[in-house]
N, C-alpha and C. Protein backbone atom coordinates (compact mmCIF):
# COMPACT_ATOMS: atom_id res chain seq x y z
N MET A 1 18.19 12.19 -17.11
CA MET A 1 17.70 13.52 -17.35
C MET A 1 18.54 14.51 -16.56
N LYS A 2 18.98 15.57 -17.21
CA LYS A 2 19.77 16.60 -16.55
C LYS A 2 18.86 17.46 -15.67
N LYS A 3 19.47 18.10 -14.68
CA LYS A 3 18.73 18.95 -13.76
C LYS A 3 18.00 20.06 -14.52
N THR A 4 18.64 20.64 -15.52
CA THR A 4 18.00 21.72 -16.28
C THR A 4 16.84 21.21 -17.11
N ASP A 5 16.91 19.95 -17.58
CA ASP A 5 15.79 19.37 -18.33
C ASP A 5 14.56 19.23 -17.44
N ALA A 6 14.77 18.79 -16.21
CA ALA A 6 13.66 18.60 -15.29
C ALA A 6 12.96 19.92 -14.99
N LEU A 7 13.72 20.99 -14.95
CA LEU A 7 13.14 22.28 -14.62
C LEU A 7 12.29 22.84 -15.76
N GLN A 8 12.40 22.27 -16.94
CA GLN A 8 11.64 22.77 -18.08
C GLN A 8 10.24 22.14 -18.15
N HIS A 9 10.00 21.08 -17.41
CA HIS A 9 8.70 20.39 -17.46
C HIS A 9 7.79 20.93 -16.37
N PHE A 10 6.65 21.48 -16.77
CA PHE A 10 5.68 21.98 -15.81
C PHE A 10 4.34 21.31 -16.09
N PRO A 11 3.55 21.10 -15.04
CA PRO A 11 2.22 20.52 -15.26
C PRO A 11 1.29 21.52 -15.95
N THR A 12 0.21 21.02 -16.49
CA THR A 12 -0.84 21.89 -16.97
C THR A 12 -1.70 22.21 -15.76
N TRP A 13 -1.65 23.45 -15.33
CA TRP A 13 -2.35 23.86 -14.11
C TRP A 13 -3.85 23.89 -14.37
N GLN A 14 -4.61 23.37 -13.42
CA GLN A 14 -6.05 23.24 -13.59
C GLN A 14 -6.84 23.96 -12.51
N ALA A 15 -8.02 24.40 -12.87
CA ALA A 15 -8.99 24.95 -11.92
C ALA A 15 -9.65 23.77 -11.19
N PRO A 16 -10.34 24.02 -10.07
CA PRO A 16 -10.99 22.93 -9.34
C PRO A 16 -11.94 22.09 -10.20
N ASP A 17 -12.51 22.68 -11.25
CA ASP A 17 -13.43 21.91 -12.10
C ASP A 17 -12.70 21.08 -13.16
N GLY A 18 -11.36 21.13 -13.16
CA GLY A 18 -10.57 20.34 -14.10
C GLY A 18 -10.19 21.07 -15.37
N SER A 19 -10.74 22.24 -15.58
CA SER A 19 -10.40 23.00 -16.80
C SER A 19 -9.02 23.62 -16.63
N PRO A 20 -8.25 23.70 -17.71
CA PRO A 20 -6.90 24.28 -17.60
C PRO A 20 -6.97 25.79 -17.35
N LEU A 21 -6.04 26.27 -16.54
CA LEU A 21 -5.96 27.72 -16.33
C LEU A 21 -5.49 28.36 -17.63
N SER A 22 -6.00 29.53 -17.92
CA SER A 22 -5.62 30.19 -19.17
C SER A 22 -4.93 31.52 -18.95
N CYS A 23 -4.97 32.05 -17.74
CA CYS A 23 -4.34 33.35 -17.46
C CYS A 23 -2.82 33.19 -17.47
N VAL A 24 -2.18 33.87 -18.38
CA VAL A 24 -0.73 33.75 -18.56
C VAL A 24 0.02 34.14 -17.29
N GLU A 25 -0.43 35.19 -16.62
CA GLU A 25 0.26 35.64 -15.40
C GLU A 25 0.14 34.61 -14.28
N LYS A 26 -1.04 34.00 -14.13
CA LYS A 26 -1.22 32.97 -13.10
C LYS A 26 -0.32 31.78 -13.38
N ILE A 27 -0.29 31.36 -14.64
CA ILE A 27 0.55 30.21 -15.03
C ILE A 27 2.01 30.52 -14.79
N LYS A 28 2.43 31.73 -15.10
CA LYS A 28 3.83 32.14 -14.89
C LYS A 28 4.19 32.06 -13.40
N VAL A 29 3.32 32.57 -12.53
CA VAL A 29 3.59 32.53 -11.09
C VAL A 29 3.65 31.08 -10.60
N LEU A 30 2.68 30.27 -11.02
CA LEU A 30 2.68 28.86 -10.61
C LEU A 30 3.93 28.14 -11.09
N ASN A 31 4.32 28.36 -12.33
CA ASN A 31 5.53 27.72 -12.87
C ASN A 31 6.78 28.20 -12.14
N ASP A 32 6.87 29.48 -11.85
CA ASP A 32 8.02 30.00 -11.11
C ASP A 32 8.11 29.35 -9.73
N ASN A 33 6.97 29.30 -9.02
CA ASN A 33 6.95 28.69 -7.69
C ASN A 33 7.32 27.21 -7.76
N PHE A 34 6.75 26.51 -8.74
CA PHE A 34 7.01 25.09 -8.91
C PHE A 34 8.49 24.84 -9.20
N GLY A 35 9.07 25.64 -10.08
CA GLY A 35 10.48 25.49 -10.41
C GLY A 35 11.38 25.71 -9.21
N GLU A 36 11.06 26.75 -8.42
CA GLU A 36 11.85 27.03 -7.22
C GLU A 36 11.73 25.89 -6.21
N LEU A 37 10.52 25.40 -6.00
CA LEU A 37 10.33 24.28 -5.07
C LEU A 37 11.07 23.04 -5.53
N ARG A 38 11.00 22.77 -6.81
CA ARG A 38 11.68 21.59 -7.36
C ARG A 38 13.18 21.69 -7.12
N GLU A 39 13.75 22.86 -7.36
CA GLU A 39 15.19 23.06 -7.14
C GLU A 39 15.56 22.89 -5.68
N ILE A 40 14.79 23.51 -4.80
CA ILE A 40 15.07 23.42 -3.36
C ILE A 40 14.95 21.98 -2.88
N MET A 41 13.91 21.29 -3.33
CA MET A 41 13.74 19.90 -2.91
C MET A 41 14.84 19.00 -3.44
N GLN A 42 15.28 19.24 -4.68
CA GLN A 42 16.39 18.45 -5.24
C GLN A 42 17.66 18.70 -4.46
N ASP A 43 17.94 19.96 -4.14
CA ASP A 43 19.13 20.30 -3.35
C ASP A 43 19.06 19.64 -1.97
N ALA A 44 17.87 19.69 -1.35
CA ALA A 44 17.71 19.09 -0.03
C ALA A 44 17.91 17.57 -0.09
N LEU A 45 17.40 16.93 -1.14
CA LEU A 45 17.60 15.48 -1.30
C LEU A 45 19.09 15.17 -1.45
N GLU A 46 19.77 15.93 -2.29
CA GLU A 46 21.20 15.68 -2.49
C GLU A 46 21.98 15.89 -1.20
N ASP A 47 21.66 16.92 -0.43
CA ASP A 47 22.32 17.15 0.86
C ASP A 47 22.07 15.98 1.79
N ALA A 48 20.81 15.54 1.86
CA ALA A 48 20.47 14.42 2.76
C ALA A 48 21.25 13.17 2.38
N LEU A 49 21.33 12.88 1.09
CA LEU A 49 22.05 11.69 0.64
C LEU A 49 23.55 11.80 0.95
N LEU A 50 24.12 12.97 0.73
CA LEU A 50 25.54 13.17 1.02
C LEU A 50 25.84 13.02 2.51
N MET A 51 24.86 13.33 3.36
CA MET A 51 25.06 13.23 4.80
C MET A 51 24.66 11.86 5.34
N GLY A 52 24.30 10.93 4.44
CA GLY A 52 24.02 9.57 4.85
C GLY A 52 22.57 9.28 5.22
N CYS A 53 21.67 10.20 4.92
CA CYS A 53 20.26 9.97 5.22
C CYS A 53 19.68 8.92 4.28
N ASP A 54 18.76 8.13 4.78
CA ASP A 54 18.07 7.14 3.97
C ASP A 54 17.16 7.85 2.97
N GLU A 55 17.30 7.53 1.69
CA GLU A 55 16.53 8.21 0.64
C GLU A 55 15.03 8.02 0.82
N GLU A 56 14.60 6.80 1.12
CA GLU A 56 13.15 6.55 1.27
C GLU A 56 12.57 7.31 2.45
N GLN A 57 13.34 7.42 3.55
CA GLN A 57 12.86 8.19 4.68
C GLN A 57 12.72 9.65 4.29
N PHE A 58 13.71 10.18 3.59
CA PHE A 58 13.66 11.58 3.17
C PHE A 58 12.42 11.82 2.30
N ARG A 59 12.19 10.93 1.33
CA ARG A 59 11.03 11.08 0.45
C ARG A 59 9.72 11.00 1.24
N ALA A 60 9.67 10.12 2.22
CA ALA A 60 8.47 9.99 3.05
C ALA A 60 8.23 11.27 3.85
N VAL A 61 9.29 11.85 4.37
CA VAL A 61 9.16 13.10 5.13
C VAL A 61 8.65 14.22 4.21
N MET A 62 9.14 14.27 2.98
CA MET A 62 8.68 15.29 2.02
C MET A 62 7.20 15.08 1.68
N ARG A 63 6.79 13.80 1.50
CA ARG A 63 5.37 13.52 1.23
C ARG A 63 4.51 13.95 2.41
N ASP A 64 4.99 13.66 3.63
CA ASP A 64 4.24 14.05 4.83
C ASP A 64 4.13 15.57 4.92
N LEU A 65 5.18 16.26 4.55
CA LEU A 65 5.17 17.72 4.59
C LEU A 65 4.09 18.27 3.66
N VAL A 66 3.99 17.71 2.47
CA VAL A 66 2.97 18.15 1.52
C VAL A 66 1.58 17.80 2.07
N ALA A 67 1.43 16.62 2.64
CA ALA A 67 0.14 16.20 3.17
C ALA A 67 -0.32 17.08 4.33
N GLU A 68 0.63 17.66 5.08
CA GLU A 68 0.30 18.50 6.23
C GLU A 68 -0.07 19.92 5.85
N MET A 69 0.13 20.28 4.60
CA MET A 69 -0.16 21.65 4.18
C MET A 69 -1.64 21.95 4.35
N HIS A 70 -1.95 23.16 4.81
CA HIS A 70 -3.32 23.58 5.09
C HIS A 70 -3.80 24.53 4.00
N ASN A 71 -4.98 24.29 3.49
CA ASN A 71 -5.59 25.18 2.50
C ASN A 71 -6.37 26.27 3.24
N PRO A 72 -5.84 27.50 3.29
CA PRO A 72 -6.54 28.56 4.02
C PRO A 72 -7.80 29.05 3.31
N TYR A 73 -8.03 28.58 2.09
CA TYR A 73 -9.19 29.02 1.31
C TYR A 73 -10.21 27.91 1.13
N GLY A 74 -10.00 26.76 1.77
CA GLY A 74 -10.88 25.62 1.61
C GLY A 74 -12.17 25.77 2.39
N PRO A 75 -13.08 24.81 2.24
CA PRO A 75 -14.39 24.90 2.88
C PRO A 75 -14.31 24.94 4.41
N ASP A 76 -13.31 24.29 4.99
CA ASP A 76 -13.17 24.29 6.45
C ASP A 76 -12.82 25.66 6.99
N SER A 77 -12.24 26.50 6.16
CA SER A 77 -11.81 27.81 6.65
C SER A 77 -12.68 28.93 6.11
N ALA A 78 -13.84 28.62 5.56
CA ALA A 78 -14.72 29.65 5.02
C ALA A 78 -15.12 30.64 6.11
N ALA A 79 -15.42 30.13 7.29
CA ALA A 79 -15.81 31.03 8.39
C ALA A 79 -14.62 31.90 8.79
N ASP A 80 -13.41 31.30 8.84
CA ASP A 80 -12.22 32.08 9.17
C ASP A 80 -11.96 33.15 8.12
N THR A 81 -12.14 32.79 6.85
CA THR A 81 -11.93 33.74 5.76
C THR A 81 -12.93 34.88 5.87
N ALA A 82 -14.19 34.55 6.16
CA ALA A 82 -15.21 35.58 6.30
C ALA A 82 -14.89 36.50 7.47
N LYS A 83 -14.41 35.92 8.59
CA LYS A 83 -14.03 36.75 9.74
C LYS A 83 -12.90 37.69 9.36
N GLY A 84 -11.92 37.17 8.64
CA GLY A 84 -10.79 38.00 8.21
C GLY A 84 -11.24 39.10 7.27
N ARG A 85 -12.16 38.78 6.37
CA ARG A 85 -12.68 39.77 5.43
C ARG A 85 -13.46 40.84 6.18
N ASP A 86 -14.28 40.43 7.17
CA ASP A 86 -15.04 41.40 7.97
C ASP A 86 -14.10 42.33 8.73
N ALA A 87 -13.04 41.76 9.30
CA ALA A 87 -12.07 42.58 10.04
C ALA A 87 -11.37 43.55 9.10
N ARG A 88 -11.00 43.08 7.90
CA ARG A 88 -10.34 43.94 6.92
C ARG A 88 -11.28 45.06 6.49
N ASP A 89 -12.54 44.73 6.23
CA ASP A 89 -13.52 45.75 5.83
C ASP A 89 -13.72 46.78 6.93
N ALA A 90 -13.74 46.32 8.18
CA ALA A 90 -13.90 47.25 9.30
C ALA A 90 -12.70 48.18 9.38
N ASN A 91 -11.50 47.65 9.13
CA ASN A 91 -10.30 48.49 9.15
C ASN A 91 -10.33 49.51 8.04
N VAL A 92 -10.78 49.11 6.86
CA VAL A 92 -10.86 50.03 5.73
C VAL A 92 -11.84 51.14 6.03
N GLN A 93 -13.00 50.79 6.59
CA GLN A 93 -14.00 51.80 6.94
C GLN A 93 -13.45 52.75 7.99
N SER A 94 -12.73 52.20 8.96
CA SER A 94 -12.13 53.02 10.01
C SER A 94 -11.09 53.97 9.42
N ASP A 95 -10.26 53.47 8.51
CA ASP A 95 -9.25 54.30 7.85
C ASP A 95 -9.90 55.41 7.05
N GLN A 96 -10.99 55.10 6.37
CA GLN A 96 -11.67 56.10 5.55
C GLN A 96 -12.28 57.18 6.42
N SER A 97 -12.87 56.80 7.55
CA SER A 97 -13.46 57.81 8.44
C SER A 97 -12.37 58.68 9.08
N ASP A 98 -11.21 58.08 9.35
CA ASP A 98 -10.09 58.86 9.90
C ASP A 98 -9.63 59.91 8.90
N LYS A 99 -9.62 59.56 7.64
CA LYS A 99 -9.17 60.50 6.58
C LYS A 99 -10.17 61.63 6.41
N GLN A 100 -11.46 61.35 6.68
CA GLN A 100 -12.47 62.38 6.51
C GLN A 100 -12.44 63.38 7.65
N ASP A 101 -11.92 62.98 8.81
CA ASP A 101 -11.87 63.88 9.98
C ASP A 101 -10.83 64.93 9.86
């Protein structure tokens, strides 16, 4: 498979309930991000191989990187999200009162 062929294949993006996303703009952003990541990761793999890195180690490091990613919108961060929202709302109210003065 050519590099350009791989970039044409995108997953069907799904909502948490398993239903496919239907918003064209959301799908476009996800596909753009996915394509960019795929290109960067392919380039990084090729660089690693050219420099003599073990392919399986490189792949394991990439898997670990994905596993370490943090979901800032997940259930564990609901309190943090609420705190951030409260702080943002307080700033907006403060800005509005400043404009009225």
